[in-house]
Short mmCIF file of C-alpha atoms and ligand atoms in Angstrom, two decimals:
data_model
loop_
_atom_site.label_atom_id
_atom_site.label_comp_id
_atom_site.label_asym_id
_atom_site.label_seq_id
_atom_site.Cartn_x
_atom_site.Cartn_y
_atom_site.Cartn_z
CA MET A 1 -30.19 -47.39 20.25
CA THR A 2 -30.15 -46.52 16.56
CA ILE A 3 -33.44 -44.95 15.49
CA SER A 4 -34.76 -46.18 12.18
CA ARG A 5 -36.43 -43.77 9.81
CA ARG A 6 -39.85 -45.29 10.48
CA ASN A 7 -39.35 -45.10 14.25
CA LEU A 8 -38.39 -41.48 13.90
CA ILE A 9 -41.81 -40.71 12.48
CA ARG A 10 -43.71 -42.73 15.05
CA THR A 11 -41.73 -41.78 18.11
CA THR A 12 -42.86 -38.72 19.96
CA SER A 13 -41.12 -39.46 23.22
CA GLY A 14 -38.08 -41.37 24.34
CA VAL A 15 -39.14 -41.38 27.97
CA ALA A 16 -38.53 -44.73 29.61
CA ALA A 17 -39.33 -43.99 33.23
CA LEU A 18 -42.99 -44.66 33.63
CA SER A 19 -43.19 -48.12 35.13
CA LEU A 20 -44.94 -47.10 38.34
CA ILE A 21 -47.54 -44.85 36.83
CA GLY A 22 -51.05 -46.13 37.41
CA LYS A 23 -50.21 -47.38 40.89
CA LEU A 24 -49.50 -43.99 42.39
CA SER A 25 -52.41 -41.66 42.04
CA SER A 26 -54.20 -42.81 45.19
CA GLN A 27 -51.27 -41.30 47.10
CA ILE A 28 -51.69 -37.85 45.52
CA ASP A 29 -53.50 -35.15 47.47
CA ASP A 30 -56.13 -33.83 45.08
CA ARG A 31 -55.77 -30.29 46.43
CA HIS A 32 -52.20 -30.18 45.11
CA HIS A 33 -52.18 -27.28 42.66
CA VAL A 34 -49.77 -27.37 39.72
CA VAL A 35 -49.51 -24.09 37.82
CA VAL A 36 -48.07 -24.43 34.31
CA VAL A 37 -46.83 -21.21 32.73
CA GLY A 38 -46.85 -21.44 28.93
CA GLY A 39 -49.08 -23.51 26.67
CA GLY A 40 -46.64 -24.33 23.87
CA PHE A 41 -45.02 -27.71 23.22
CA ALA A 42 -43.57 -28.19 26.70
CA GLY A 43 -46.46 -26.77 28.76
CA SER A 44 -49.31 -28.41 26.84
CA THR A 45 -47.59 -31.81 26.96
CA LEU A 46 -46.91 -31.39 30.68
CA ALA A 47 -50.54 -30.57 31.49
CA ARG A 48 -51.76 -33.43 29.29
CA TYR A 49 -49.54 -36.11 30.81
CA LEU A 50 -49.70 -34.87 34.40
CA SER A 51 -53.46 -35.19 34.18
CA LEU A 52 -53.35 -38.54 32.35
CA TRP A 53 -50.70 -40.29 34.43
CA GLY A 54 -51.82 -38.59 37.63
CA GLU A 55 -55.31 -39.93 36.91
CA GLN A 56 -56.72 -36.41 37.21
CA LYS A 57 -55.80 -36.15 40.90
CA PHE A 58 -53.89 -32.90 40.47
CA ARG A 59 -55.52 -29.51 40.22
CA ILE A 60 -53.78 -28.08 37.15
CA THR A 61 -53.95 -24.52 35.78
CA LEU A 62 -52.34 -23.74 32.43
CA ILE A 63 -51.59 -20.03 31.93
CA ASP A 64 -50.81 -18.53 28.53
CA PRO A 65 -51.29 -15.02 27.07
CA SER A 66 -53.41 -16.60 24.33
CA SER A 67 -56.16 -19.23 24.34
CA GLU A 68 -54.35 -20.92 21.46
CA HIS A 69 -50.78 -21.69 20.44
CA SER A 70 -49.27 -21.25 16.99
CA SER A 71 -46.63 -23.89 16.30
CA CYS A 72 -43.19 -22.89 15.10
CA VAL A 73 -42.85 -26.44 13.81
CA MET A 74 -43.66 -26.40 10.06
CA SER A 75 -44.03 -22.59 10.18
CA ASN A 76 -41.33 -22.05 7.54
CA LEU A 77 -43.90 -23.54 5.15
CA VAL A 78 -46.25 -20.67 6.01
CA LEU A 79 -43.68 -18.36 4.40
CA THR A 80 -43.81 -20.36 1.17
CA ASN A 81 -47.64 -20.40 1.17
CA GLN A 82 -47.70 -24.18 1.55
CA ILE A 83 -49.46 -24.18 4.95
CA ALA A 84 -51.82 -21.59 6.45
CA LEU A 85 -50.79 -20.50 9.95
CA SER A 86 -54.34 -21.33 11.09
CA LYS A 87 -53.56 -25.01 10.36
CA LEU A 88 -50.67 -24.79 12.83
CA THR A 89 -52.71 -23.05 15.53
CA PHE A 90 -54.14 -25.15 18.36
CA SER A 91 -56.74 -24.01 20.89
CA HIS A 92 -56.02 -25.01 24.49
CA THR A 93 -59.71 -25.57 25.20
CA PRO A 94 -60.24 -29.07 23.72
CA LEU A 95 -57.09 -30.34 25.45
CA ALA A 96 -58.15 -28.83 28.78
CA ASP A 97 -61.66 -30.26 28.42
CA ARG A 98 -60.37 -33.70 27.50
CA PHE A 99 -57.82 -33.85 30.31
CA ASN A 100 -59.89 -31.91 32.81
CA PHE A 101 -57.59 -29.03 33.71
CA ALA A 102 -58.16 -25.28 33.98
CA THR A 103 -56.83 -22.66 31.60
CA ARG A 104 -56.21 -19.01 32.29
CA VAL A 105 -55.55 -16.43 29.58
CA GLY A 106 -52.92 -14.11 30.98
CA SER A 107 -49.25 -13.31 31.12
CA VAL A 108 -47.19 -14.08 34.21
CA SER A 109 -45.18 -10.99 35.11
CA GLU A 110 -43.49 -12.15 38.32
CA ILE A 111 -42.70 -15.35 40.16
CA LYS A 112 -42.90 -15.01 43.94
CA ALA A 113 -41.03 -18.16 44.89
CA GLY A 114 -41.10 -17.37 48.63
CA ALA A 115 -44.87 -16.96 48.65
CA LYS A 116 -45.36 -19.82 46.14
CA SER A 117 -47.43 -17.66 43.84
CA VAL A 118 -47.29 -16.01 40.43
CA LEU A 119 -48.37 -12.48 39.60
CA LEU A 120 -50.18 -11.88 36.33
CA ALA A 121 -49.97 -8.75 34.22
CA ASP A 122 -53.61 -7.93 35.07
CA GLY A 123 -52.58 -7.64 38.74
CA SER A 124 -54.11 -10.93 39.89
CA GLU A 125 -52.11 -13.49 41.87
CA LEU A 126 -52.31 -17.27 41.74
CA SER A 127 -50.82 -19.57 44.36
CA TYR A 128 -49.27 -22.93 43.58
CA ASP A 129 -47.89 -26.01 45.28
CA THR A 130 -45.75 -26.87 42.25
CA LEU A 131 -44.78 -24.44 39.49
CA VAL A 132 -43.79 -25.53 35.98
CA LEU A 133 -42.27 -22.91 33.69
CA ALA A 134 -42.64 -23.71 30.00
CA THR A 135 -42.26 -20.21 28.61
CA GLY A 136 -40.03 -20.85 25.62
CA ILE A 137 -37.63 -18.08 24.66
CA GLU A 138 -37.20 -14.33 24.72
CA LEU A 139 -35.43 -12.65 21.80
CA ASP A 140 -32.71 -10.11 22.61
CA ALA A 141 -33.32 -6.45 21.88
CA ILE A 142 -30.98 -5.01 19.22
CA ASP A 143 -30.23 -1.33 18.77
CA GLY A 144 -32.71 0.04 16.22
CA TYR A 145 -34.52 -3.26 15.73
CA ASP A 146 -38.31 -2.94 15.49
CA PRO A 147 -39.88 -6.41 15.27
CA ALA A 148 -43.18 -4.87 14.17
CA ARG A 149 -41.49 -3.90 10.88
CA ILE A 150 -38.57 -6.33 10.61
CA PRO A 151 -39.94 -9.84 11.19
CA HIS A 152 -38.07 -12.57 13.03
CA ALA A 153 -40.74 -15.24 12.43
CA TRP A 154 -39.01 -17.24 15.17
CA ILE A 155 -41.93 -17.18 17.61
CA ALA A 156 -44.81 -18.21 15.39
CA GLY A 157 -47.68 -15.76 15.02
CA ASP A 158 -47.91 -12.20 13.73
CA SER A 159 -44.21 -12.10 12.89
CA THR A 160 -44.57 -15.20 10.70
CA GLU A 161 -47.45 -13.56 8.84
CA LEU A 162 -45.45 -10.34 8.43
CA LEU A 163 -42.51 -12.14 6.84
CA ARG A 164 -44.86 -14.12 4.59
CA GLN A 165 -46.54 -10.92 3.48
CA GLN A 166 -43.24 -9.11 2.83
CA LEU A 167 -41.89 -12.04 0.79
CA ASN A 168 -45.06 -12.32 -1.27
CA GLU A 169 -45.80 -8.64 -1.76
CA GLU A 170 -42.53 -6.74 -1.43
CA LEU A 171 -39.83 -9.00 -2.85
CA PRO A 172 -39.39 -8.08 -6.53
CA ALA A 173 -38.09 -10.35 -9.27
CA GLY A 174 -34.32 -10.39 -8.89
CA GLY A 175 -34.81 -9.11 -5.36
CA HIS A 176 -32.49 -9.33 -2.39
CA VAL A 177 -33.25 -11.00 0.95
CA VAL A 178 -30.99 -10.65 3.99
CA MET A 179 -31.40 -12.99 6.95
CA THR A 180 -29.46 -13.36 10.19
CA ILE A 181 -28.80 -16.49 12.25
CA PRO A 182 -28.48 -16.17 16.05
CA GLU A 183 -25.64 -17.43 18.19
CA ALA A 184 -26.08 -21.01 19.42
CA PRO A 185 -27.79 -22.28 21.45
CA TYR A 186 -31.01 -21.24 19.75
CA ARG A 187 -34.28 -23.08 19.09
CA CYS A 188 -34.29 -25.63 16.27
CA PRO A 189 -30.61 -25.97 15.28
CA PRO A 190 -31.31 -26.76 11.58
CA GLY A 191 -34.17 -24.23 11.36
CA PRO A 192 -32.29 -21.15 10.11
CA TYR A 193 -30.53 -23.11 7.36
CA GLU A 194 -33.85 -24.62 6.31
CA ARG A 195 -35.25 -21.10 6.19
CA ALA A 196 -32.34 -19.88 4.04
CA CYS A 197 -33.14 -22.64 1.52
CA LEU A 198 -36.83 -21.75 1.45
CA LEU A 199 -36.16 -18.02 1.11
CA ALA A 200 -33.94 -18.84 -1.86
CA ALA A 201 -36.65 -21.07 -3.34
CA MET A 202 -39.16 -18.23 -2.95
CA ALA A 203 -36.81 -15.64 -4.46
CA ARG A 204 -36.19 -17.92 -7.44
CA GLN A 205 -39.90 -18.64 -7.91
CA ILE A 206 -40.76 -14.94 -7.92
CA THR A 207 -37.96 -14.22 -10.39
CA ASP A 208 -38.85 -17.16 -12.66
CA ALA A 209 -42.45 -15.93 -12.78
CA ASN A 210 -41.01 -12.73 -14.25
CA GLY A 211 -39.14 -14.54 -17.01
CA GLY A 212 -35.97 -15.36 -15.06
CA SER A 213 -34.56 -11.98 -14.18
CA GLY A 214 -35.54 -8.78 -12.44
CA VAL A 215 -34.40 -5.28 -11.63
CA ASN A 216 -31.17 -6.56 -10.13
CA GLY A 217 -30.74 -9.54 -12.47
CA SER A 218 -30.65 -12.73 -10.37
CA PRO A 219 -32.12 -12.87 -6.86
CA THR A 220 -29.82 -13.17 -3.84
CA VAL A 221 -30.24 -14.38 -0.28
CA THR A 222 -27.47 -13.18 2.01
CA VAL A 223 -27.22 -15.36 5.13
CA LEU A 224 -25.37 -13.72 8.03
CA ASP A 225 -24.53 -16.46 10.54
CA ALA A 226 -23.34 -15.32 13.98
CA ASN A 227 -21.75 -18.76 14.38
CA GLU A 228 -18.47 -19.89 12.88
CA ASP A 229 -20.11 -22.74 10.98
CA ILE A 230 -23.39 -24.43 10.08
CA GLN A 231 -24.86 -25.70 13.36
CA ALA A 232 -26.77 -28.81 12.22
CA GLU A 233 -26.83 -31.17 9.23
CA LYS A 234 -23.70 -29.50 7.92
CA ALA A 235 -23.20 -31.86 5.00
CA THR A 236 -26.83 -31.54 3.92
CA PHE A 237 -27.00 -27.76 4.08
CA THR A 238 -23.56 -27.26 2.55
CA ALA A 239 -24.73 -29.38 -0.37
CA ALA A 240 -28.11 -27.62 -0.55
CA PHE A 241 -26.53 -24.17 -0.54
CA GLU A 242 -24.13 -25.20 -3.33
CA GLU A 243 -26.17 -27.60 -5.46
CA LEU A 244 -29.66 -26.12 -5.17
CA TYR A 245 -28.92 -22.45 -4.56
CA GLY A 246 -25.30 -21.83 -5.55
CA ASP A 247 -26.49 -18.94 -7.74
CA ILE A 248 -28.61 -17.38 -4.97
CA ILE A 249 -27.32 -18.00 -1.43
CA ASP A 250 -24.35 -16.00 -0.17
CA TYR A 251 -23.51 -17.68 3.17
CA ARG A 252 -21.22 -15.76 5.56
CA ARG A 253 -19.86 -17.10 8.85
CA GLY A 254 -19.08 -15.36 12.14
CA VAL A 255 -21.08 -12.20 11.41
CA LYS A 256 -22.42 -10.38 14.49
CA ILE A 257 -25.22 -7.83 14.26
CA THR A 258 -24.43 -4.46 15.83
CA ARG A 259 -27.46 -2.38 14.81
CA ILE A 260 -30.56 -2.55 12.64
CA ASP A 261 -31.96 0.30 10.55
CA SER A 262 -35.62 -0.74 10.57
CA ASP A 263 -36.65 2.08 8.20
CA ASN A 264 -34.23 1.04 5.48
CA ARG A 265 -34.14 -2.71 6.15
CA THR A 266 -30.43 -2.65 6.77
CA ALA A 267 -28.39 -4.82 9.14
CA TYR A 268 -25.15 -3.27 10.41
CA THR A 269 -22.66 -5.96 11.33
CA THR A 270 -19.06 -6.63 12.29
CA VAL A 271 -18.26 -6.99 8.56
CA GLY A 272 -20.30 -4.14 7.11
CA ALA A 273 -23.87 -3.15 6.25
CA PHE A 274 -26.35 -5.36 4.37
CA SER A 275 -29.64 -4.05 2.94
CA GLY A 276 -32.46 -6.15 1.56
CA ASP A 277 -35.84 -5.78 -0.08
CA VAL A 278 -36.77 -8.09 2.79
CA LEU A 279 -34.78 -8.29 6.02
CA ASN A 280 -35.34 -11.25 8.36
CA VAL A 281 -33.55 -10.73 11.68
CA ILE A 282 -33.49 -13.59 14.20
CA PRO A 283 -31.96 -12.16 17.39
CA ASN A 284 -30.06 -14.20 19.97
CA HIS A 285 -32.24 -16.03 22.50
CA GLN A 286 -32.41 -16.36 26.28
CA ALA A 287 -34.81 -17.56 28.96
CA PRO A 288 -37.56 -14.94 29.44
CA ALA A 289 -37.23 -12.11 31.97
CA ILE A 290 -39.63 -13.66 34.50
CA LEU A 291 -37.16 -16.52 34.98
CA ARG A 292 -34.12 -14.24 35.12
CA ASN A 293 -35.80 -11.84 37.57
CA ALA A 294 -36.83 -14.73 39.83
CA GLY A 295 -33.22 -15.88 40.23
CA LEU A 296 -33.69 -19.01 38.13
CA VAL A 297 -30.87 -18.02 35.74
CA PRO A 298 -27.38 -17.42 37.16
CA THR A 299 -26.02 -13.92 36.57
CA GLY A 300 -24.28 -13.78 33.20
CA ASP A 301 -26.02 -16.93 31.93
CA ARG A 302 -28.92 -17.15 29.51
CA TRP A 303 -30.77 -20.33 30.51
CA ALA A 304 -32.22 -21.90 33.66
CA PRO A 305 -30.16 -24.80 35.07
CA VAL A 306 -32.18 -27.88 36.08
CA ASP A 307 -31.72 -31.43 37.30
CA PRO A 308 -32.48 -33.40 34.11
CA VAL A 309 -33.89 -36.29 36.15
CA THR A 310 -36.84 -34.12 37.15
CA TYR A 311 -36.39 -30.70 35.45
CA GLU A 312 -36.58 -29.12 38.90
CA SER A 313 -34.62 -25.87 39.02
CA ALA A 314 -31.07 -26.28 40.30
CA LEU A 315 -31.52 -22.94 42.09
CA ILE A 316 -35.06 -22.86 43.55
CA GLY A 317 -36.85 -25.99 44.78
CA GLY A 318 -40.46 -26.67 43.79
CA ILE A 319 -40.08 -24.88 40.45
CA TYR A 320 -39.59 -26.91 37.27
CA VAL A 321 -38.33 -25.57 33.93
CA ILE A 322 -38.96 -27.50 30.71
CA GLY A 323 -38.54 -26.82 27.00
CA ASP A 324 -36.37 -24.18 25.41
CA ALA A 325 -35.85 -22.08 28.58
CA GLN A 326 -33.86 -24.74 30.48
CA ALA A 327 -30.09 -25.03 30.33
CA THR A 328 -29.30 -28.68 29.59
CA SER A 329 -27.32 -29.16 26.39
CA GLN A 330 -30.12 -31.12 24.72
CA PRO A 331 -31.32 -29.45 21.51
CA LYS A 332 -34.00 -26.80 21.86
CA SER A 333 -36.75 -28.44 19.85
CA ALA A 334 -40.46 -29.14 20.09
CA HIS A 335 -39.89 -32.88 19.98
CA MET A 336 -37.45 -32.51 22.87
CA ALA A 337 -39.81 -30.18 24.79
CA ASN A 338 -42.50 -32.86 24.48
CA ALA A 339 -40.12 -35.54 25.80
CA GLN A 340 -38.85 -33.37 28.68
CA ALA A 341 -42.44 -32.59 29.70
CA LYS A 342 -43.13 -36.31 30.11
CA VAL A 343 -40.02 -36.84 32.26
CA CYS A 344 -41.07 -33.84 34.35
CA ALA A 345 -44.70 -34.99 34.71
CA ASP A 346 -43.49 -38.40 35.82
CA ALA A 347 -41.13 -36.80 38.36
CA ILE A 348 -43.81 -34.49 39.78
CA ILE A 349 -46.19 -37.42 40.24
CA ARG A 350 -43.53 -39.48 42.01
CA LYS A 351 -42.42 -36.62 44.21
CA THR A 352 -45.97 -35.68 45.18
CA ALA A 353 -46.74 -39.32 45.98
CA GLY A 354 -43.66 -39.50 48.21
CA LEU A 355 -41.67 -41.80 45.92
CA ALA A 356 -38.04 -41.46 44.87
CA THR A 357 -37.38 -39.63 41.64
CA HIS A 358 -33.74 -40.74 41.50
CA ALA A 359 -34.29 -44.48 42.00
CA SER A 360 -31.83 -46.49 39.94
CA GLU A 361 -34.53 -48.21 37.87
CA ARG A 362 -35.62 -44.74 36.77
CA ILE A 363 -32.35 -42.93 36.17
CA ASN A 364 -30.77 -45.92 34.41
CA ASN A 365 -33.52 -45.79 31.78
CA LEU A 366 -33.98 -42.07 31.39
CA THR A 367 -33.89 -41.01 27.76
CA THR A 368 -35.21 -38.18 25.64
CA ASN A 369 -35.11 -37.73 21.92
CA SER A 370 -35.29 -35.03 19.31
CA ALA A 371 -36.21 -34.88 15.65
CA CYS A 372 -36.28 -32.13 13.08
CA PHE A 373 -37.40 -32.33 9.47
CA SER A 374 -36.06 -29.63 7.17
CA PRO A 375 -37.66 -28.88 3.83
CA VAL A 376 -34.97 -27.62 1.45
CA ASN A 377 -37.32 -26.75 -1.40
CA PHE A 378 -41.04 -26.97 -2.15
CA ASN A 379 -41.23 -30.77 -2.14
CA GLU A 380 -38.11 -32.35 -0.63
CA ALA A 381 -36.82 -32.52 2.94
CA ALA A 382 -33.91 -33.74 5.06
CA TRP A 383 -34.11 -34.96 8.65
CA LEU A 384 -32.03 -35.25 11.81
CA THR A 385 -32.65 -37.18 15.02
CA ALA A 386 -30.79 -37.95 18.23
CA VAL A 387 -31.38 -39.79 21.51
CA PHE A 388 -30.07 -38.47 24.82
CA ARG A 389 -29.46 -40.74 27.81
CA TYR A 390 -28.88 -39.79 31.45
CA ASN A 391 -25.31 -40.43 32.56
CA THR A 392 -25.39 -41.29 36.26
CA ALA A 393 -21.71 -40.35 36.65
CA SER A 394 -21.78 -36.92 35.01
CA ARG A 395 -25.46 -36.34 35.95
CA LEU A 396 -26.02 -34.94 32.49
CA MET A 397 -28.16 -35.93 29.54
CA GLU A 398 -25.63 -37.04 26.93
CA LEU A 399 -25.91 -38.08 23.31
CA ALA A 400 -26.49 -41.85 23.33
CA PRO A 401 -23.89 -43.86 21.40
CA ASN A 402 -24.86 -44.50 17.76
CA SER A 403 -28.14 -42.62 18.17
CA LEU A 404 -27.41 -39.67 15.91
CA GLY A 405 -29.30 -40.21 12.67
CA ALA A 406 -29.52 -37.96 9.64
CA SER A 407 -30.81 -38.34 6.12
CA GLU A 408 -28.34 -38.57 3.28
CA GLY A 409 -29.30 -35.41 1.48
CA TRP A 410 -32.98 -34.74 0.83
CA ASP A 411 -35.86 -36.45 -0.93
CA ARG A 412 -39.57 -36.45 -1.57
CA GLU A 413 -40.28 -39.34 0.79
CA SER A 414 -38.80 -37.43 3.73
CA TYR A 415 -40.93 -34.44 2.79
CA ASP A 416 -44.06 -36.61 3.00
CA ASP A 417 -42.82 -38.22 6.24
CA MET A 418 -42.44 -34.75 7.71
CA TYR A 419 -46.22 -34.26 7.68
CA THR A 420 -46.80 -37.61 9.41
CA TRP A 421 -44.17 -36.84 12.03
CA ALA A 422 -45.59 -33.36 12.69
CA SER A 423 -49.13 -34.68 12.90
CA ASN A 424 -48.02 -37.28 15.49
CA LEU A 425 -46.22 -34.62 17.53
CA PHE A 426 -49.16 -32.20 17.39
CA SER A 427 -51.57 -34.97 18.47
CA ASP A 428 -49.34 -35.98 21.37
CA THR A 429 -49.07 -32.36 22.51
CA PHE A 430 -52.19 -30.35 21.76
CA VAL A 431 -55.02 -32.85 21.20
C1 LIG B 1 -39.06 -22.03 12.07
C2 LIG B 1 -38.97 -23.06 13.16
C3 LIG B 1 -39.03 -24.42 12.84
C4 LIG B 1 -38.96 -25.38 13.83
N1 LIG B 1 -39.00 -26.71 13.48
C5 LIG B 1 -38.89 -27.66 14.43
C6 LIG B 1 -38.90 -29.05 14.08
O1 LIG B 1 -38.96 -29.44 12.91
N2 LIG B 1 -38.83 -29.96 15.09
C7 LIG B 1 -38.77 -29.58 16.40
O2 LIG B 1 -38.77 -30.47 17.26
N3 LIG B 1 -38.71 -28.27 16.76
C8 LIG B 1 -38.76 -27.30 15.81
N4 LIG B 1 -38.71 -25.97 16.17
C9 LIG B 1 -38.42 -25.59 17.58
C10 LIG B 1 -39.66 -25.58 18.46
O3 LIG B 1 -40.67 -24.77 17.91
C11 LIG B 1 -39.33 -25.08 19.86
O4 LIG B 1 -38.17 -25.72 20.32
C12 LIG B 1 -40.50 -25.37 20.80
O5 LIG B 1 -41.60 -24.57 20.44
C13 LIG B 1 -40.12 -25.14 22.27
O6 LIG B 1 -41.23 -25.41 23.08
P1 LIG B 1 -41.49 -24.53 24.40
O7 LIG B 1 -42.73 -25.07 25.01
O8 LIG B 1 -40.25 -24.44 25.20
O9 LIG B 1 -41.77 -23.07 23.85
P2 LIG B 1 -43.02 -22.59 22.99
O10 LIG B 1 -43.54 -23.70 22.17
O11 LIG B 1 -42.58 -21.34 22.31
O12 LIG B 1 -44.14 -22.22 24.06
C14 LIG B 1 -43.95 -21.21 25.01
C15 LIG B 1 -45.32 -20.70 25.46
O13 LIG B 1 -45.15 -19.94 26.65
C16 LIG B 1 -45.98 -18.81 26.59
N5 LIG B 1 -45.43 -17.78 27.48
C17 LIG B 1 -44.27 -17.12 27.34
N6 LIG B 1 -44.11 -16.24 28.36
C18 LIG B 1 -45.20 -16.37 29.15
C19 LIG B 1 -45.62 -15.71 30.35
N7 LIG B 1 -44.89 -14.74 30.93
N8 LIG B 1 -46.81 -16.07 30.89
C20 LIG B 1 -47.57 -17.05 30.32
N9 LIG B 1 -47.20 -17.70 29.19
C21 LIG B 1 -46.04 -17.35 28.61
C22 LIG B 1 -45.94 -18.42 25.11
O14 LIG B 1 -47.06 -17.62 24.77
C23 LIG B 1 -45.98 -19.78 24.44
O15 LIG B 1 -47.31 -20.19 24.18
C24 LIG B 1 -38.81 -24.98 15.18
C25 LIG B 1 -38.74 -23.62 15.51
C26 LIG B 1 -38.81 -22.67 14.51
C27 LIG B 1 -38.73 -21.21 14.89
#
């Protein structure tokens, strides 16, 4: 089960449950309408593979507030001016044309499970036979926090551009950046630590361009982690913080945000107040309100429980939840969202065709996988990968034995591999 480095780059799905596909579509009623809410990594992959494996028998409608999706994957490199956000932005139209499904620009405001329909913010209503929710995350509100002025850059788009602009135009030589890390589980476990490294690289570059010092002497990046420890690639990031940025990064554990002063770029926390020339606040995450309001998230929980054999909601039948919004303990990542979407597409096809989704040949081979590449400076990266396998006894997706792989430190080759890996993932999702 060990994934080699080369396989990591090539692999964009660990799904091993597709043996019957190709023999089923004649049994699918072509009036069956699948509505997919969200055109990010999970939703776009779902629409793509449901159409492909279902041999275009389904009527599919993909709904998203935008006609295009900006990828969070690689978006930390937008901050360092190494990639333009436009290069990470994918229109839904070519995918929909190629795989013959409909798109609708709009935001779903309510799920009417009883009526099998969704309400859109423009007041229109769309009925479905099967509903797939691929909405990603919602960021918690924080007292005083104005995301229009204090960027999170954790849902790629305007916020990413705002943080890029503040770093490039408002961070002086010897300047001070403050960033916060949300409580786990959050999307992309290594992502915040990768960002801390890149913020430090930026702060150093700006200072070096000024002769090595600035108004405050050396630059600093204060990292306020709500968790008690580094959440992914601990050895790598501990080494990176010490060896690459020991003079810049001030990493603090177990710090909870209580209030943000958006005018003065100050974070008030359980251990005091921290002000920066640039303040990057990444709030805690949860499944979006439309899922919570529909009863898909138990009271007091943050994520939607599902059966990982199908991704059907554990609470409301006929509704599937894939990607970051669902509650399995698999990492919240784009690679994983892509893999879950394939398992879900396969399950929807089987269920619609009247075949068993929990047949032993399927559940005994059900795997997903995840991969994250983390640049730690302008030309070197580390990586992490894991395979998850369905345990028929616990009925959970569990880390497969010996499948956890991580780079030893960081290097240039991994940085180059990162582009190949991302290109493969983007192609398998949006193209
Ligand atoms: C900086 C950063 C770096 C990352 N790097 C990696 C990496 O290296 N590898 C990796 O695998 N993952 C990475 N990730 C994580 C990855 O981006 C997410 O896990 C992934 O995007 C989750 O996919 P999703 O489909 O669940 O959500 P998203 O991709 O966010 O898509 C959700 C979509 O739903 C739409 N939507 C939301 N609400 C509604 C509504 N009410 N109606 C209609 N549409 C709606 C949104 O507009 C959006 O298009 C990174 C994340 C960040 C922030």
